[in-house]
């Protein structure tokens, strides 16, 4: 069965619109911070801005030159953190080389950190504390599994990729639901065999069509997080969809897979940040 992102987000978007009506006219606002003009960031920014405005949320872009100094960026970032009209902050990455990504992530106010990049929110994910924000992509994968009725408890799960944005937090979210996880990376021996022995395979390596049917056991669940261009320049995932689709029980396509759900999870986080901040101010 093919699970598309748009089927999942149709219901989620409806719930968000209902929730928005309970905010008595307050429209949550997301700051999108970008330094430089990375092509992937530009594409994500434009599709995300369109989707958030359809849901009814405000997005304010903050765009900086690719050669901005660390000091200037830090100063501008502090002003965004302190701006009371901003409910959530999304930092687009990769950052230009002169900006220290770890240091910048450490600047984000945890209550506005809707993509879970700050050390406080990372720690909460690792501690199983649900009061923080998990990275939207990792949470989107959990949303896909939930929507498809796949309970990861007791299942062998292979995650290809160990990035701080996807692989690692996802391993923690799945562990909380009692899955048995193997996190594969570039130094892992025989990724193919590990995947073939798994009931759920989640590909987040950033390698076009890496996962073919030799990686997949009959009836496995295949979730494709990757967003890449193939040799012809067309958008594709980390999974060779045509090769794997018949062998899998559930599979997400690219486009219209996890990426679509990620944006709705982001909208949900912005809404939650706005509600929490309003509660804090009225207490
Ligand atoms: P990253 O480059 O930070 O991490 C990639 C990880 O994959 C690394 O841990 C690396 O060790 C591992 N890896 C790479 N090649 C491998 C191989 N051949 N075998 C085993 N492991 C391998 O990337 P990221 O930010 O985690 O993103 C991964 C992919 O997901 C990219 O294609 C990115 O565009 C996509 N992405 C999608 C969404 C979404 O919403 N769908 C969001 C973020 C990223």
Short mmCIF file of C-alpha atoms and ligand atoms in Angstrom, two decimals:
data_model
loop_
_atom_site.label_atom_id
_atom_site.label_comp_id
_atom_site.label_asym_id
_atom_site.label_seq_id
_atom_site.Cartn_x
_atom_site.Cartn_y
_atom_site.Cartn_z
CA UNK A 1 0.00 0.00 0.00
CA UNK A 2 1.30 3.43 -0.93
CA UNK A 3 0.92 5.97 1.89
CA UNK A 4 0.94 9.52 0.53
CA UNK A 5 1.72 12.54 2.65
CA UNK A 6 -1.32 14.41 1.37
CA UNK A 7 -3.78 11.76 2.67
CA UNK A 8 -2.22 12.06 6.12
CA UNK A 9 -2.10 15.84 6.18
CA UNK A 10 -5.69 16.34 5.00
CA UNK A 11 -6.99 15.35 8.44
CA UNK A 12 -4.14 17.03 10.33
CA UNK A 13 -4.62 20.34 8.47
CA UNK A 14 -8.35 20.29 9.27
CA UNK A 15 -7.65 19.86 13.00
CA UNK A 16 -5.13 22.72 12.92
CA UNK A 17 -7.65 25.04 11.25
CA UNK A 18 -10.21 24.18 13.97
CA UNK A 19 -7.63 24.85 16.67
CA UNK A 20 -6.71 28.17 15.09
CA UNK A 21 -10.31 29.32 15.53
CA UNK A 22 -9.99 28.80 19.31
CA UNK A 23 -7.17 31.36 19.56
CA UNK A 24 -9.60 34.32 19.51
CA UNK A 25 -8.07 36.06 16.52
CA UNK A 26 -4.42 35.47 17.42
CA UNK A 27 -2.57 34.22 14.35
CA UNK A 28 0.63 32.32 15.30
CA UNK A 29 3.70 33.57 13.50
CA UNK A 30 6.77 31.60 12.41
CA UNK A 31 10.12 33.29 11.72
CA UNK A 32 12.04 31.51 8.97
CA UNK A 33 15.72 32.33 9.21
CA UNK A 34 17.98 31.74 6.22
CA UNK A 35 21.57 32.82 5.56
CA UNK A 36 22.69 32.39 1.96
CA UNK A 37 20.84 30.78 -0.93
CA UNK A 38 21.14 27.01 -0.60
CA UNK A 39 18.88 25.56 -3.33
CA UNK A 40 17.31 22.92 -1.03
CA UNK A 41 16.55 25.56 1.62
CA UNK A 42 14.96 27.84 -0.96
CA UNK A 43 12.72 25.04 -2.24
CA UNK A 44 11.70 24.02 1.30
CA UNK A 45 11.08 27.65 2.29
CA UNK A 46 8.77 28.32 -0.62
CA UNK A 47 6.66 25.14 -0.28
CA UNK A 48 6.51 25.51 3.50
CA UNK A 49 5.40 29.15 3.29
CA UNK A 50 2.61 28.24 0.87
CA UNK A 51 1.33 25.38 3.06
CA UNK A 52 1.45 27.35 6.31
CA UNK A 53 -0.48 30.22 4.79
CA UNK A 54 -3.14 27.78 3.52
CA UNK A 55 -3.53 26.52 7.10
CA UNK A 56 -3.81 30.16 8.20
CA UNK A 57 -0.50 30.75 9.98
CA UNK A 58 1.77 33.76 9.40
CA UNK A 59 5.35 33.31 8.20
CA UNK A 60 7.95 36.08 8.37
CA UNK A 61 11.15 35.39 6.41
CA UNK A 62 14.47 36.70 7.77
CA UNK A 63 17.03 36.46 5.00
CA UNK A 64 20.72 37.22 5.50
CA UNK A 65 23.62 37.43 3.08
CA UNK A 66 25.71 34.29 2.68
CA UNK A 67 28.81 36.12 3.96
CA UNK A 68 27.23 37.49 7.19
CA UNK A 69 29.64 37.32 10.15
CA UNK A 70 28.93 35.18 13.22
CA UNK A 71 28.66 38.30 15.38
CA UNK A 72 26.14 40.02 13.08
CA UNK A 73 24.08 36.86 12.72
CA UNK A 74 24.07 36.31 16.49
CA UNK A 75 22.84 39.87 17.08
CA UNK A 76 20.06 39.55 14.51
CA UNK A 77 19.10 36.16 15.92
CA UNK A 78 18.83 37.56 19.46
CA UNK A 79 16.37 40.19 18.21
CA UNK A 80 14.19 37.49 16.59
CA UNK A 81 14.28 35.43 19.80
CA UNK A 82 13.11 38.44 21.81
CA UNK A 83 10.43 39.66 19.38
CA UNK A 84 7.10 39.01 21.16
CA UNK A 85 5.23 38.76 17.84
CA UNK A 86 7.23 35.64 16.90
CA UNK A 87 5.88 32.34 18.25
CA UNK A 88 8.25 29.93 16.52
CA UNK A 89 11.65 30.01 14.81
CA UNK A 90 12.75 27.75 11.96
CA UNK A 91 16.44 27.88 11.11
CA UNK A 92 17.10 26.71 7.56
CA UNK A 93 20.26 24.66 7.08
CA UNK A 94 22.90 24.20 5.83
CA UNK A 95 24.35 27.46 7.12
CA UNK A 96 27.26 29.15 5.33
CA UNK A 97 30.63 27.73 6.42
CA UNK A 98 31.64 30.73 8.59
CA UNK A 99 28.61 30.21 10.88
CA UNK A 100 29.03 27.54 13.56
CA UNK A 101 25.86 25.45 13.25
CA UNK A 102 26.07 24.00 16.75
CA UNK A 103 26.54 27.45 18.28
CA UNK A 104 23.63 28.91 16.27
CA UNK A 105 21.31 26.04 17.29
CA UNK A 106 22.27 26.81 20.89
CA UNK A 107 20.97 30.37 20.43
CA UNK A 108 17.38 29.36 19.66
CA UNK A 109 15.00 30.04 22.53
CA UNK A 110 13.74 26.50 23.39
CA UNK A 111 10.12 27.67 23.71
CA UNK A 112 10.24 28.99 20.12
CA UNK A 113 12.41 26.15 18.79
CA UNK A 114 9.71 24.46 16.70
CA UNK A 115 12.18 22.22 14.80
CA UNK A 116 13.78 20.85 17.96
CA UNK A 117 17.35 21.95 17.21
CA UNK A 118 18.30 23.51 20.54
CA UNK A 119 20.20 21.40 23.10
CA UNK A 120 17.27 21.67 25.54
CA UNK A 121 14.80 20.16 23.08
CA UNK A 122 17.31 17.53 21.91
CA UNK A 123 17.82 16.49 25.54
CA UNK A 124 14.07 16.25 26.07
CA UNK A 125 13.74 13.92 23.07
CA UNK A 126 16.50 11.74 24.45
CA UNK A 127 14.91 11.74 27.94
CA UNK A 128 11.44 10.93 26.60
CA UNK A 129 10.10 14.25 27.93
CA UNK A 130 7.23 15.23 25.65
CA UNK A 131 7.10 18.86 26.82
CA UNK A 132 9.74 19.86 24.23
CA UNK A 133 9.75 19.90 20.44
CA UNK A 134 11.14 16.90 18.54
CA UNK A 135 12.60 17.64 15.07
CA UNK A 136 9.63 17.85 12.68
CA UNK A 137 10.96 15.23 10.24
CA UNK A 138 11.48 12.61 12.94
CA UNK A 139 8.00 13.28 14.29
CA UNK A 140 6.57 13.14 10.75
CA UNK A 141 7.86 9.56 10.39
CA UNK A 142 6.09 8.65 13.64
CA UNK A 143 2.93 10.30 12.29
CA UNK A 144 3.13 8.18 9.11
CA UNK A 145 3.42 4.97 11.16
CA UNK A 146 0.54 6.02 13.43
CA UNK A 147 -1.67 6.91 10.46
CA UNK A 148 -0.99 3.56 8.79
CA UNK A 149 -1.79 1.72 12.04
CA UNK A 150 1.74 0.32 12.33
CA UNK A 151 2.70 -0.24 15.95
CA UNK A 152 6.52 -0.30 16.20
CA UNK A 153 6.49 -2.09 19.58
CA UNK A 154 8.63 -5.23 19.41
CA UNK A 155 9.51 -4.66 15.73
CA UNK A 156 13.02 -4.64 14.30
CA UNK A 157 13.59 -1.22 12.73
CA UNK A 158 16.56 -0.21 10.57
CA UNK A 159 17.22 3.51 10.22
CA UNK A 160 19.73 4.47 7.53
CA UNK A 161 21.29 7.75 8.68
CA UNK A 162 22.40 9.07 12.06
CA UNK A 163 22.03 12.85 11.66
CA UNK A 164 20.96 14.99 14.61
CA UNK A 165 17.94 16.17 12.62
CA UNK A 166 16.56 12.79 11.53
CA UNK A 167 18.27 9.48 12.39
CA UNK A 168 19.18 10.02 16.04
CA UNK A 169 15.99 11.67 17.31
CA UNK A 170 13.92 9.18 15.31
CA UNK A 171 15.73 6.31 17.03
CA UNK A 172 14.75 7.83 20.38
CA UNK A 173 11.10 8.34 19.39
CA UNK A 174 10.88 4.73 18.18
CA UNK A 175 12.64 3.41 21.26
CA UNK A 176 10.03 5.16 23.39
CA UNK A 177 7.48 3.06 21.50
CA UNK A 178 9.41 -0.11 22.29
CA UNK A 179 10.89 -0.83 18.87
CA UNK A 180 14.31 -2.48 18.53
CA UNK A 181 16.46 -0.11 16.51
CA UNK A 182 19.58 -0.46 14.38
CA UNK A 183 20.97 2.90 13.27
CA UNK A 184 23.11 2.49 10.12
CA UNK A 185 25.64 5.01 8.81
CA UNK A 186 28.47 5.19 6.32
CA UNK A 187 30.73 2.97 8.47
CA UNK A 188 28.10 0.26 9.02
CA UNK A 189 29.02 -3.14 7.60
CA UNK A 190 26.36 -4.74 5.41
CA UNK A 191 23.53 -2.20 5.62
CA UNK A 192 21.68 -4.29 3.07
CA UNK A 193 21.56 -7.35 5.34
CA UNK A 194 20.55 -5.31 8.41
CA UNK A 195 17.67 -3.82 6.44
CA UNK A 196 16.62 -7.19 5.02
CA UNK A 197 16.37 -8.50 8.59
CA UNK A 198 14.13 -5.61 9.63
CA UNK A 199 10.36 -5.32 9.60
CA UNK A 200 10.51 -1.53 9.18
CA UNK A 201 13.16 0.25 7.08
CA UNK A 202 13.52 4.03 7.30
CA UNK A 203 15.87 5.59 4.77
CA UNK A 204 17.36 8.98 5.69
CA UNK A 205 20.78 8.87 4.05
CA UNK A 206 20.45 11.49 1.34
CA UNK A 207 21.54 8.98 -1.35
CA UNK A 208 19.29 8.78 -4.40
CA UNK A 209 17.68 5.32 -4.80
CA UNK A 210 20.15 3.65 -2.39
CA UNK A 211 17.55 1.17 -1.14
CA UNK A 212 16.51 -1.42 -3.70
CA UNK A 213 14.55 -4.65 -3.31
CA UNK A 214 17.64 -6.53 -2.07
CA UNK A 215 17.42 -4.40 1.12
CA UNK A 216 13.80 -5.29 1.78
CA UNK A 217 12.17 -8.38 3.31
CA UNK A 218 8.87 -9.48 1.81
CA UNK A 219 6.10 -7.42 3.42
CA UNK A 220 8.37 -4.89 5.16
CA UNK A 221 7.29 -1.30 5.83
CA UNK A 222 9.44 1.21 3.93
CA UNK A 223 9.54 4.89 4.90
CA UNK A 224 11.55 7.16 2.62
CA UNK A 225 12.80 10.40 4.21
CA UNK A 226 15.34 11.24 1.50
CA UNK A 227 14.91 14.19 -0.84
CA UNK A 228 17.37 13.99 -3.72
CA UNK A 229 17.67 14.56 -7.44
CA UNK A 230 18.20 11.53 -9.69
CA UNK A 231 20.56 11.45 -12.68
CA UNK A 232 17.94 13.14 -14.86
CA UNK A 233 17.50 15.89 -12.24
CA UNK A 234 14.09 14.65 -11.08
CA UNK A 235 13.12 14.64 -7.40
CA UNK A 236 13.52 11.21 -5.82
CA UNK A 237 13.98 9.59 -2.43
CA UNK A 238 16.58 7.26 -0.95
CA UNK A 239 14.43 4.33 -2.02
CA UNK A 240 14.18 2.97 -5.53
CA UNK A 241 10.40 3.13 -5.37
CA UNK A 242 9.64 1.18 -8.57
CA UNK A 243 11.95 -1.66 -7.50
CA UNK A 244 10.63 -1.90 -3.92
CA UNK A 245 6.92 -1.11 -4.14
CA UNK A 246 5.70 -4.64 -4.89
CA UNK A 247 7.75 -6.23 -2.13
CA UNK A 248 6.71 -3.84 0.65
CA UNK A 249 3.49 -3.88 2.67
CA UNK A 250 3.51 -0.08 3.13
CA UNK A 251 5.71 2.46 1.37
CA UNK A 252 5.90 6.26 1.22
CA UNK A 253 6.67 7.93 -2.14
CA UNK A 254 8.83 10.97 -2.91
CA UNK A 255 7.48 13.53 -3.58
CA UNK A 256 4.26 13.57 -1.50
CA UNK A 257 5.58 11.43 1.32
CA UNK A 258 7.29 12.26 4.60
CA UNK A 259 8.23 15.79 3.44
CA UNK A 260 4.56 16.77 3.12
CA UNK A 261 3.85 15.50 6.63
CA UNK A 262 6.93 17.32 7.99
CA UNK A 263 5.44 20.70 7.04
CA UNK A 264 2.15 19.94 8.78
CA UNK A 265 4.05 18.79 11.90
CA UNK A 266 5.89 22.13 11.73
CA UNK A 267 2.53 23.96 11.61
CA UNK A 268 1.35 21.94 14.61
CA UNK A 269 4.49 22.90 16.54
CA UNK A 270 4.03 26.60 15.71
CA UNK A 271 0.46 26.38 16.97
CA UNK A 272 1.58 24.63 20.18
CA UNK A 273 4.34 27.21 20.75
CA UNK A 274 1.79 30.02 20.36
CA UNK A 275 -0.67 28.39 22.76
CA UNK A 276 2.06 27.75 25.38
CA UNK A 277 3.39 31.31 25.14
CA UNK A 278 -0.09 32.83 25.49
CA UNK A 279 -0.75 30.61 28.50
CA UNK A 280 2.57 31.70 30.06
CA UNK A 281 1.73 35.39 29.54
CA UNK A 282 -1.79 35.11 30.92
CA UNK A 283 -0.70 33.09 34.01
P1 LIG B 1 22.86 14.10 6.61
O1 LIG B 1 23.74 14.21 5.41
O2 LIG B 1 23.04 15.03 7.75
O3 LIG B 1 22.96 12.61 7.18
C1 LIG B 1 22.96 11.51 6.33
C2 LIG B 1 23.25 10.28 7.17
O4 LIG B 1 23.16 9.14 6.32
C3 LIG B 1 24.61 10.26 7.80
O5 LIG B 1 24.48 9.85 9.15
C4 LIG B 1 25.40 9.20 7.00
O6 LIG B 1 26.29 8.47 7.82
C5 LIG B 1 24.28 8.30 6.50
N1 LIG B 1 24.59 7.70 5.20
C6 LIG B 1 24.88 8.35 4.04
N2 LIG B 1 25.10 7.45 3.05
C7 LIG B 1 24.95 6.24 3.60
C8 LIG B 1 25.05 4.92 3.08
N3 LIG B 1 25.35 4.68 1.80
N4 LIG B 1 24.82 3.89 3.93
C9 LIG B 1 24.51 4.11 5.23
N5 LIG B 1 24.40 5.35 5.77
C10 LIG B 1 24.61 6.39 4.96
O7 LIG B 1 21.37 14.19 6.03
P2 LIG B 1 19.98 14.50 6.78
O8 LIG B 1 19.87 15.95 7.06
O9 LIG B 1 19.75 13.53 7.89
O10 LIG B 1 18.97 14.20 5.58
C11 LIG B 1 18.91 12.90 5.02
C12 LIG B 1 17.98 12.93 3.82
O11 LIG B 1 16.69 13.32 4.25
C13 LIG B 1 18.38 13.96 2.75
O12 LIG B 1 18.02 13.46 1.49
C14 LIG B 1 17.51 15.16 3.08
O13 LIG B 1 17.26 15.98 1.95
C15 LIG B 1 16.26 14.48 3.56
N6 LIG B 1 15.43 15.26 4.47
C16 LIG B 1 14.11 15.14 4.30
C17 LIG B 1 13.24 15.81 5.14
C18 LIG B 1 11.77 15.60 4.97
O14 LIG B 1 10.98 16.31 5.57
N7 LIG B 1 11.37 14.59 4.19
C19 LIG B 1 13.74 16.64 6.14
C20 LIG B 1 15.12 16.70 6.32
C21 LIG B 1 15.96 16.00 5.48
#
